[in-house]
Coordinates of C-alpha atoms in Angstrom, one line a residue:
M1 CA 12.4 -7.6 19.0
N2 CA 14.4 -9.6 21.5
S3 CA 17.5 -9.4 19.3
L4 CA 17.1 -5.6 18.9
T5 CA 16.6 -5.1 22.6
N6 CA 19.9 -6.8 23.3
K7 CA 21.8 -5.1 20.5
L8 CA 20.5 -1.5 21.0
N9 CA 20.6 -1.3 24.8
N10 CA 24.1 -0.1 25.2
E11 CA 25.6 3.3 26.2
L12 CA 26.6 4.4 22.7
T13 CA 23.1 3.7 21.2
I14 CA 21.3 5.3 24.1
E15 CA 23.4 8.4 23.8
T16 CA 22.7 8.7 20.1
L17 CA 19.0 8.1 20.5
A18 CA 18.9 10.7 23.3
K19 CA 20.4 13.3 20.9
I20 CA 18.0 12.4 18.1
T21 CA 15.0 12.7 20.3
N22 CA 16.3 15.6 22.3
S23 CA 15.4 13.9 25.5
K24 CA 17.0 12.3 28.5
I25 CA 17.2 8.5 28.1
D26 CA 18.7 6.2 30.8
D27 CA 18.0 2.9 29.0
L28 CA 15.8 1.5 26.3
P29 CA 12.5 -0.2 27.1
H30 CA 12.4 -4.0 26.9
Y31 CA 10.2 -5.3 24.1
D32 CA 7.8 -6.7 26.7
T33 CA 7.3 -3.2 28.0
I34 CA 6.7 -1.9 24.5
N35 CA 4.0 -4.6 24.0
D36 CA 2.4 -3.7 27.3
V37 CA 2.0 -0.2 26.1
F38 CA 0.8 -1.3 22.6
D39 CA -1.9 -3.5 24.3
D40 CA -3.8 -0.4 25.3
L41 CA -2.7 2.1 22.6
N42 CA -5.6 3.9 20.9
I43 CA -5.4 2.9 17.2
E44 CA -7.2 6.1 16.2
E45 CA -4.3 8.1 17.5
L46 CA -2.0 6.2 15.2
R47 CA -4.3 7.0 12.3
K48 CA -3.8 10.7 13.1
I49 CA 0.0 10.2 12.8
Q50 CA -0.6 8.4 9.5
K51 CA -2.7 11.4 8.2
Y52 CA -0.1 13.9 9.5
I53 CA 2.7 12.2 7.7
V54 CA 0.8 12.2 4.4
Y55 CA -0.3 15.9 4.8
T56 CA 3.3 16.9 5.6
L57 CA 4.9 15.2 2.6
I58 CA 2.2 16.4 0.2
R59 CA 2.3 20.0 1.4
S60 CA 6.1 20.0 0.8
K61 CA 5.2 19.8 -2.9
M62 CA 8.1 17.5 -3.6
F63 CA 5.7 14.9 -5.1
D64 CA 3.7 17.3 -7.2
K65 CA 5.5 16.2 -10.4
F66 CA 3.9 12.8 -9.9
R67 CA 0.4 14.1 -10.3
Y68 CA -1.5 13.2 -13.4
H69 CA -3.6 16.2 -14.4
G70 CA -3.6 17.3 -10.8
K71 CA -4.5 13.9 -9.4
F72 CA -2.5 11.4 -7.3
Q73 CA -2.6 7.7 -8.1
L74 CA -3.8 5.7 -5.1
L75 CA -3.1 1.9 -5.1
I76 CA -5.5 -0.3 -3.2
D77 CA -4.8 -4.0 -2.3
G78 CA -5.3 -6.4 0.6
T79 CA -2.8 -8.8 2.1
G80 CA -2.6 -11.6 4.7
L81 CA -0.6 -10.8 7.8
V82 CA -0.6 -13.8 10.1
F83 CA -2.1 -17.3 9.8
F84 CA -3.1 -19.8 12.5
K85 CA -4.2 -23.5 12.7
Q86 CA -6.3 -22.6 15.8
K87 CA -8.5 -19.6 16.4
H88 CA -6.4 -16.7 17.6
C89 CA -9.1 -14.2 18.6
D90 CA -12.7 -13.3 18.0
H91 CA -11.7 -11.1 15.0
C92 CA -10.0 -13.9 13.1
L93 CA -11.2 -14.6 9.5
V94 CA -12.1 -18.2 9.0
R95 CA -11.2 -20.2 5.9
K96 CA -12.6 -23.6 5.1
H97 CA -10.3 -25.8 3.0
S98 CA -11.2 -28.4 0.4
D99 CA -10.3 -31.2 2.8
G100 CA -12.7 -29.8 5.4
H101 CA -10.2 -28.3 7.9
F102 CA -10.3 -24.7 9.0
S103 CA -7.6 -22.1 9.2
Y104 CA -7.6 -18.6 10.7
E105 CA -6.0 -15.4 9.7
H106 CA -5.7 -11.7 10.0
Q107 CA -5.7 -9.5 6.9
V108 CA -5.4 -5.8 6.1
L109 CA -6.4 -3.5 3.2
E110 CA -3.8 -0.9 2.3
A111 CA -4.1 2.4 0.4
K112 CA -0.8 3.7 -0.8
L113 CA 0.1 6.7 -2.9
I114 CA 2.6 6.0 -5.6
F115 CA 5.4 8.3 -6.5
G116 CA 7.7 6.5 -8.9
S117 CA 9.4 3.9 -6.7
F118 CA 8.0 5.4 -3.4
V119 CA 4.8 4.0 -1.9
L120 CA 3.3 6.0 0.9
S121 CA 0.7 4.5 3.2
I122 CA -2.2 6.8 3.4
D123 CA -4.8 4.5 5.1
S124 CA -5.0 1.0 6.6
E125 CA -8.2 -0.9 7.2
F126 CA -8.1 -4.2 9.0
I127 CA -10.3 -6.9 7.6
E128 CA -11.8 -8.4 10.7
N129 CA -15.0 -10.1 11.9
P130 CA -16.8 -7.7 14.2
N131 CA -19.0 -10.5 15.4
P132 CA -17.2 -13.2 17.3
N133 CA -20.1 -15.6 16.6
V134 CA -19.9 -15.6 12.8
V135 CA -21.1 -19.0 11.6
N136 CA -21.9 -18.3 8.0
L137 CA -18.5 -17.9 6.3
K138 CA -20.1 -15.9 3.5
K139 CA -21.1 -13.1 6.0
Q140 CA -17.5 -12.6 7.1
D141 CA -15.7 -9.3 6.6
C142 CA -13.9 -9.0 3.3
E143 CA -11.7 -6.7 1.2
M144 CA -14.8 -5.2 -0.5
K145 CA -16.4 -4.3 2.8
A146 CA -13.2 -2.9 4.1
F147 CA -12.7 -0.6 1.1
K148 CA -16.2 0.9 1.7
R149 CA -15.2 1.8 5.2
M150 CA -11.8 3.0 4.1
A151 CA -13.4 5.2 1.4
V152 CA -15.4 7.1 4.0
R153 CA -12.3 7.9 6.0
L154 CA -10.3 8.8 2.9
K155 CA -12.9 11.4 1.8
K156 CA -13.1 12.8 5.3
N157 CA -9.3 13.0 5.9
F158 CA -8.4 14.2 2.4
P159 CA -11.5 16.0 1.0
K160 CA -9.5 18.2 -1.4
L161 CA -7.2 15.6 -2.8
S162 CA -8.1 14.1 -6.2
F163 CA -7.3 10.4 -6.6
I164 CA -7.0 7.8 -9.3
I165 CA -8.1 4.7 -7.5
T166 CA -6.1 1.8 -8.9
G167 CA -7.1 -1.8 -8.0
D168 CA -7.1 -5.4 -9.3
A169 CA -10.0 -7.1 -11.0
L170 CA -11.8 -7.5 -7.7
Y171 CA -12.8 -3.9 -7.9
A172 CA -14.1 -3.9 -11.5
S173 CA -17.7 -3.9 -10.7
G174 CA -20.7 -1.5 -10.6
P175 CA -20.7 -0.8 -6.8
F176 CA -17.1 0.3 -6.7
I177 CA -17.4 2.4 -9.9
K178 CA -20.3 4.1 -8.2
L179 CA -18.3 4.6 -5.0
C180 CA -15.5 6.3 -6.9
L181 CA -17.8 8.5 -8.9
N182 CA -19.7 9.6 -5.8
N183 CA -16.5 10.7 -4.2
N184 CA -15.3 12.5 -7.4
W185 CA -12.4 10.1 -7.8
D186 CA -11.2 8.6 -11.1
Y187 CA -10.5 4.9 -11.2
M188 CA -8.4 2.4 -13.1
F189 CA -9.2 -1.3 -12.4
R190 CA -7.7 -4.4 -13.9
L191 CA -10.1 -6.3 -16.2
K192 CA -9.6 -10.1 -16.5
S193 CA -11.5 -12.7 -18.5
D194 CA -13.2 -14.2 -15.5
K195 CA -14.5 -10.8 -14.4
L196 CA -17.3 -9.0 -16.3
K197 CA -17.3 -11.7 -18.9
T198 CA -19.8 -9.8 -21.1
V199 CA -17.7 -6.7 -21.1
N200 CA -14.6 -8.7 -22.1
Q201 CA -16.6 -10.4 -25.0
D202 CA -17.8 -7.0 -26.2
F203 CA -14.3 -5.5 -26.0
D204 CA -12.8 -8.4 -27.9
G205 CA -15.4 -8.0 -30.6
L206 CA -15.0 -4.2 -31.0
I207 CA -11.2 -4.2 -31.2
S208 CA -11.3 -7.0 -33.8
I209 CA -13.1 -4.5 -36.0
N210 CA -11.1 -1.4 -35.0
S211 CA -8.2 -1.4 -32.5
G212 CA -9.0 2.2 -31.5
S213 CA -5.3 3.1 -31.4
N214 CA -2.5 4.0 -33.8
H215 CA 0.1 2.2 -31.6
K216 CA 1.0 -1.4 -32.2
G217 CA -0.1 -3.7 -29.4
Y218 CA -2.5 -1.1 -27.9
F219 CA -6.2 -1.3 -28.1
V220 CA -8.9 1.2 -27.0
V221 CA -12.7 1.3 -26.7
N222 CA -14.1 4.6 -25.5
D223 CA -17.5 5.3 -23.8
Y224 CA -18.4 1.7 -23.3
Q225 CA -21.8 1.4 -21.7
Y226 CA -22.0 -0.9 -18.7
N227 CA -25.4 -0.7 -17.0
Q228 CA -25.8 2.9 -16.0
Y229 CA -22.1 3.6 -16.2
K230 CA -19.8 4.6 -19.1
F231 CA -16.1 3.9 -19.0
N232 CA -13.2 3.4 -21.3
I233 CA -11.3 0.1 -21.8
I234 CA -7.6 -0.1 -22.7
R235 CA -5.4 -3.1 -23.4
F236 CA -1.7 -3.6 -24.1
V237 CA -0.3 -6.9 -25.4
E238 CA 3.3 -7.4 -24.6
H239 CA 5.1 -9.8 -26.9
I240 CA 8.0 -11.6 -25.3
K241 CA 10.3 -13.7 -27.4
C242 CA 9.8 -17.4 -26.8
K243 CA 7.3 -16.8 -24.1
K244 CA 3.6 -16.4 -23.8
D245 CA 2.2 -12.9 -24.5
K246 CA 1.3 -10.8 -21.5
I247 CA -2.0 -9.1 -21.7
F248 CA -2.9 -6.0 -19.6
T249 CA -6.5 -4.8 -19.8
F250 CA -8.0 -2.0 -17.7
T251 CA -11.3 -0.2 -17.3
T252 CA -10.9 3.5 -16.5
S253 CA -12.8 6.7 -16.1
L254 CA -9.9 8.7 -17.4
S255 CA -10.1 10.1 -20.9
V256 CA -8.1 8.0 -23.4
T257 CA -6.4 9.2 -26.6
N258 CA -3.6 8.1 -28.8
N259 CA -1.4 10.6 -27.0
N260 CA -1.9 9.2 -23.5
V261 CA -2.8 5.5 -23.9
K262 CA 0.8 4.4 -23.3
T263 CA 1.0 6.5 -20.2
L264 CA -2.3 5.1 -18.9
I265 CA -1.2 1.5 -19.5
M266 CA 2.0 2.2 -17.6
M267 CA -0.1 3.7 -14.7
G268 CA -2.3 0.6 -14.6
R269 CA 0.8 -1.6 -14.5
Q270 CA 2.1 0.3 -11.5
R271 CA -0.4 -1.5 -9.3
W272 CA 2.2 -4.3 -8.8
K273 CA 4.3 -1.8 -6.8
I274 CA 2.0 -2.0 -3.8
E275 CA 2.8 -5.7 -3.7
N276 CA 6.5 -5.5 -4.5
N277 CA 7.7 -2.2 -3.1
G278 CA 5.1 -2.4 -0.3
F279 CA 4.0 -5.8 1.0
N280 CA 7.1 -7.8 -0.3
N281 CA 9.6 -5.3 1.2
Q282 CA 7.7 -5.2 4.5
K283 CA 7.3 -8.9 4.8
N284 CA 10.5 -10.4 3.4
I285 CA 13.2 -7.7 3.3
L286 CA 12.8 -4.9 5.9
F287 CA 10.3 -5.5 8.6
N288 CA 8.8 -9.0 8.7
I289 CA 5.3 -7.8 9.3
S290 CA 4.0 -11.3 9.1
H291 CA 5.7 -12.1 12.4
M292 CA 3.5 -12.0 15.5
C293 CA 5.4 -9.5 17.7
S294 CA 2.5 -9.7 20.1
L295 CA -0.4 -12.1 20.6
N296 CA -2.6 -9.2 21.7
Y297 CA -4.8 -8.1 18.7
N298 CA -4.6 -4.4 19.5
A299 CA -0.8 -4.5 19.9
M300 CA -0.6 -6.4 16.6
K301 CA -2.4 -3.5 14.9
A302 CA -0.1 -1.0 16.6
H303 CA 3.0 -2.8 15.3
Y304 CA 1.5 -2.7 11.8
F305 CA 1.0 1.0 11.9
F306 CA 4.5 1.7 13.3
T307 CA 5.9 -0.4 10.5
Q308 CA 4.1 1.8 8.0
F309 CA 5.7 4.9 9.6
A310 CA 9.1 3.3 9.6
H311 CA 8.8 2.3 6.0
T312 CA 8.0 5.8 5.0
I313 CA 11.0 7.2 6.8
R314 CA 13.2 4.4 5.4
Q315 CA 12.1 5.2 1.8
L316 CA 12.9 8.8 2.3
L317 CA 16.4 7.8 3.2
D318 CA 16.8 5.1 0.5
L319 CA 15.5 7.3 -2.3
G320 CA 16.2 10.8 -1.2
S321 CA 19.6 10.8 0.6
T322 CA 23.0 11.0 -1.0
L323 CA 24.4 9.1 2.0
V324 CA 23.1 5.8 0.8
K325 CA 24.3 6.1 -2.9
P326 CA 27.4 4.1 -2.3
F327 CA 25.2 1.1 -1.4
Q328 CA 23.5 1.3 -4.9
G329 CA 20.1 0.5 -3.6
K330 CA 21.0 -2.7 -1.6
I331 CA 18.4 -2.4 1.1
K332 CA 19.8 -5.0 3.5
E333 CA 23.3 -3.5 3.3
I334 CA 21.9 -0.1 4.2
S335 CA 20.0 -1.7 7.2
F336 CA 23.2 -3.4 8.5
A337 CA 25.1 -0.1 8.1
I338 CA 22.5 1.9 10.1
L339 CA 22.5 -0.7 12.8
N340 CA 26.2 -0.9 13.1
E341 CA 26.6 2.8 13.3
L342 CA 24.0 3.0 16.1
I343 CA 25.5 0.2 18.2
S344 CA 29.2 0.8 17.7
S345 CA 30.0 4.5 16.9
H346 CA 29.9 7.9 18.5
I347 CA 27.7 9.8 16.1
N348 CA 27.8 13.6 15.9
V349 CA 24.1 14.3 15.6
S350 CA 23.1 17.7 14.3
L351 CA 19.5 18.1 13.5
N352 CA 18.1 21.0 11.5
R353 CA 14.3 21.2 11.2
N354 CA 14.6 23.2 7.9
F355 CA 15.8 20.7 5.3
Q356 CA 14.9 19.8 1.7
L357 CA 14.6 16.3 0.1
R358 CA 15.1 15.8 -3.6
F359 CA 14.0 12.7 -5.4
D360 CA 16.0 12.7 -8.6
T361 CA 16.0 9.0 -9.0
F362 CA 12.2 8.6 -9.2
I363 CA 10.9 7.4 -12.6
I364 CA 7.2 7.2 -13.4

C-alpha cells in the first residue's frame, strides 16, 4: 500500500482517475487515511456491494450458458488469511500444535460461482470466535458453522437462484445434505476413504459387481440409501502412465446417467478452481490477501471484500477484453502494463455505460 501510494500520487494518475470516476480529485488519499476509514466501515454495506455485483452480472445473461439444467454451480471452501505467534484480537482462532505451543489465525469461508475459468465471489463469511473467552478449543467457530450462517444469507439474497453446492469431503455428511435439500439446492461433495467409511465400503462392493457405467474408468451407483437420505455416487479413475492412478469420487443429488456421468465428474473436479483461480491468484499472484494491510480487525475484513470486488473486475478484463489478448494470459504482465499506463501516460478516457462483454475463451 505504501508503494502504491508513492507510485500513484502524481498528476497524470490523478487526472486519469478523476476522469474515470467523473469527479474532482486534487490528490489521492494516503494508505493510512484509507485504513482510518476502513476501521469504521460497515461490513454489511460491503455485502450489499457484493450482492449488487452478482445480481448485475447474472442479469446480463452473459453467464447463462454455464448453467447446468438451469442451475449455477457454487463452489464452497475455506482458507487461512493471516497467522500469528501471539494473539491478534479476541476473534482469533486458536490452534494447539503437537509440541504444545499455540498459534493464532484468521480464516474465511468463500462461496464462488464458477463460469469456466471465471470465479465470482457471491458471499464471504469470516470464521471467527464470537466469544473472546473461548477456552475449549473444540467449541471454536469452524468452517461447518460458518457455512450454516452463509446458507441463511445466500437463500435470503438469492431466493430464486438454483445452485449446485460443490464442496470437499468435509461437507459429505447428513447435516449438510439436509441443509442443501431444505433450501432446494442440489449438491456435489467429494467423497474420500476416511469420510463416510461405510458408504465407501458399500460403493466399492457394488461397483465390483456392476460398474454402473458403459464408460471405461467411470463407476456409478444410483439411489444409495444413507440414513434417511438417498443420493448417487460417481467415480472416475484417471490412469496416468508411470504414475499412481488418481481417483475422484463424489456424492451428488443430481441424476446420473451414461450420457451425463462424464460431465458430472468434470463439474466435481472444477472444485479446485476456487483454490487455484480464487485463493492462489489472490494470495500469490494478484493481491497478496494474506498480507496484513491493517492491524484493525474490521479494516482487515474491508480489505478482503475490496479484494473480491477488484478480482471480479480484473477477471472481466483478463477474460473478456480484446485489449489483453497480446499478453496471452500472463497476469503479472497485464498488471504491470495497467500500472505503467496509469502512472506515465495521458489516457484518453471515454466511458460508455452501455457496453457488452463476450466470453469466448471460457471452457466448461
